[in-house]
Amino acid sequence: MSVKSNLQIARSAYKPKLPTALQGPVKSIEGAATESVGNQSEIKELFPNTYGMPVVEFAKGDSKTFPQFNVGIILSGGQAPGGHNVISGLYDGVKSLNPNNKLYGFLMGPGGLVDHKYMEITPALIDEYRNTGGFDIIGSGRTKLEEVDQFEKGIEILRELSIRALVIIGGDDSNTNACVLAEYYAAKKYGVQVIGCPKTIDGDLKNSQIETSFGFDTACKTYSELIGNIERDCNSARKYWHFIKVMGRSASHIALECALQTQPNICLISEEVEAKEQSLDDIVSYIAGIVAKRAENGNNFGTVIIPEGLIEFVPAIKKLIAELNDVLATPEAQAVSRDEQIDFVKSHLSSANLAVFNSLPAGVARQLALDRDPHGNVQVSLIETEKLLSEMVGKKLAEMKKDGKFVGKFSAQHHFFGYEGRCAAPSNFDADYCYSLGYNASRLIVEGKTGYMSVIRNTTAPASEWIAGGVPITMMMNLEKRNGKMKPVIRKALVELDGAPFKYFAANRDEWAVETAYVYPGSIQYWGPSEVCDQPTKTLKLEHNK
Amino acid sequence: MSVKSNLQIARSAYKPKLPTALQGPVKSIEGAATESVGNQSEIKELFPNTYGMPVVEFAKGDSKTFPQFNVGIILSGGQAPGGHNVISGLYDGVKSLNPNNKLYGFLMGPGGLVDHKYMEITPALIDEYRNTGGFDIIGSGRTKLEEVDQFEKGIEILRELSIRALVIIGGDDSNTNACVLAEYYAAKKYGVQVIGCPKTIDGDLKNSQIETSFGFDTACKTYSELIGNIERDCNSARKYWHFIKVMGRSASHIALECALQTQPNICLISEEVEAKEQSLDDIVSYIAGIVAKRAENGNNFGTVIIPEGLIEFVPAIKKLIAELNDVLATPEAQAVSRDEQIDFVKSHLSSANLAVFNSLPAGVARQLALDRDPHGNVQVSLIETEKLLSEMVGKKLAEMKKDGKFVGKFSAQHHFFGYEGRCAAPSNFDADYCYSLGYNASRLIVEGKTGYMSVIRNTTAPASEWIAGGVPITMMMNLEKRNGKMKPVIRKALVELDGAPFKYFAANRDEWAVETAYVYPGSIQYWGPSEVCDQPTKTLKLEHNK
């Protein structure tokens, strides 16, 4: 018998809110034929059976009875708060259509489908996981469903379990693959539908149809709680600069949302660094400049938020890494002993990249030259960007001090927040949003849809006013180069520099830099005043002009 | 105008609970004369004016009027959640005695008293800070009040502001110094009382009179939230061992409380390591053994909680550090170049310490040999114990693999939680407890007490049943060696290996090691069911048999 915390026990009784349209029988209202966001003819050719389908919206409909059917569910990729509520919403939705319907979970990600590892989601099991964080009910995994062999192994078990539809909860890649699978099963007339669900704490799976990916809300609020606590400490002790890295390898949505929540002195946005073609020295000078300005006012403390992927967005570093990968892939490089590798690298880099290499702190340069991943590539993710930056800022400030341009003290602390938020118990927003996404998927299934993503819109309004429906996944696709080949993919949403969230940040950051304008969001609240418990992210509000 | 989060705004309306005895006029009930916990005759001689005073308890009394008086307050040392509530409790208490009373805050710690930096706490100011985390209302600092010069500088400003009593919020050292100051002012008949308040997230300021120091509750709950989230991630992804270091240089109360809250696979307790005279290899073998056992069951994941001070409790490391400090202090060592320092150190260590030095990972050994603090000492606090241990465990497992004793995979992630919790908004417990401590201090002042600590007991009962009063600080003292001299100090409370919290942990840890028995406490809740919002720590409950 597992021990539960008091919060787990009390929170399990929470009844997630559903859009009014889903609180009973639905009818589907179908729009016009759709087009993909890019490369229309190529995408159409690749997806002849799932291209051009209409957007679907649900409205209240007449009561109907449905024959018994079974559904499968898969969690794909990294954890995000609310995954269990997608499953409980799907479970309740499927049971509401016919109490004899069954829901099967494939274990440890898409691999469970291929390897025929699954379990039935029973009432007792689902009740254990309502409104909880994590993906531990069935586990997740990173196996990519891309090969015909996998699809064929999948159909064996789907037929054995009489599964009519498969719901895949994942990010952009997993939803792309869900659509490839939907297309394959449709082309083969296997009679199995595939529905996707937009998940990722990174917040980069969004577009004109999808307002936000689930988990972003809870993860950002958890990180913001911690950043706010650190800011308060920073403003009490008044002696440290805190360099805080937050998850987000591709997009900087998390860093930006945390900055909107906590108003730090500095927040770097990878997309801006790339757009402005900033060098590492530009970034370091920017930070050092603010440190010096605050020191003039007697404030030898501050907070800096850094997106995890920053370093790869610095054009000069990107080029250096590309050449390093090439240089180190040569047979000549392989033959060099570890001791000689740094000299070898230096003698083979172009002069521009050598200059960048030499500008890096010794530890980072050594790591870039020596540590390989299993594919032989430089391990950028191992670089502790927060320490790299604070070390370089420290050096810059020491130079400035000699010139009388810095009069204060500089002492740094470092933090990295990622795993701390990916499995937090979902906020009310994510609990409701995820439950609705799962419940909604059951309606897409009985409407016979495949190759659709479950979509809930109007999410800045109260949940009762949310709009439920489905969007053809092909509609979000274009062709992009992956490993040297053009592939159909869902376009990843990076931070838009002309979008409302970034513009709000950019308009305020100079004031936040010099003033101490910290905001302390505190821990996620599940009970209490609605303005505390039920707010969507600042990003969502700004994007929807609320 | 500062921006506030919705939680800050809503939470500012919270009315902290007071013990019934403090909800109106009080009378004091005095016990018998007290003795110090050790070295009675020496302590008595050092504190002739403040030794042997009775324990005081407050009960409901008759209404009285009090002449106007002023009070000063100081925040000393590291931040702890609830400091602002001690001040708001004191403020409300002082005003309830006479609305013309004034409260002055000395700025940035005890240094503010010496340097005459202060501000008046106004109604508008205190309302900004009710139920908030941090010490930013007046700032804190680490200046130690130990010298007669400081005491004399202090009395100047205390007289200038007509301050009758000074309340010092701090840990064991600060409260010791508060008592020294009380004794000095009493001996000089300066007419200024000094009252202490027990603060520290470390939880090591407790004894037969003080049940818990404030801030321990909130800090542990914040760390436990994060550890629980990581455990959930760990149990979802099933591929990492998370090594989580938590604050606590001296005592392991935080690590132990977090373990009681979250049931990790492993929690190390410094006091046990010292008592059992464990070597680093013993610790590494213990962890590696559990990793191997879990791997046998297919569980290549787990969580390890490590107290910050661990390394200094390993007797062999303690000896090594002591010899390193001696070796490196010699003029001979100072003359050696940085490049030769490691060889120099190796050639000068005793063979036993050399063996320990050689057993350390290269990076750690280098750091111990090269990095000095301003006093020339080895910088133990810079050692990333969580990485040191995981690196050594990895090596041990690689050896075990060769012998067929480890069949799994081992991949580690690292975390350190400290600043994330020291300034969290106080839990209901800390909000009530701190407010009561502050309010209670105002009653000790009008009772004419000096050299007392404000004490609230029976804290596992509802707040209305809490017992309020004061304890002479001398009662908690004994003599201990500090920098080579015997000094009167409050005895620090380490984790007792025969105490209920450790015994509960020890009785369960073998099961937690192999089973995955994680508990997910979730974020601190301020509203909602009482069993979620109002629980004291597991440590307190076990200590008081609840």
Short mmCIF file of C-alpha atoms in Angstrom, two decimals, chain A residues 38 193 292:
data_model
loop_
_atom_site.label_atom_id
_atom_site.label_comp_id
_atom_site.label_asym_id
_atom_site.label_seq_id
_atom_site.Cartn_x
_atom_site.Cartn_y
_atom_site.Cartn_z
CA GLY A 38 3.80 25.37 -46.02
CA GLN A 193 -7.69 6.02 -35.94
CA ALA A 292 28.09 47.69 -13.12
#
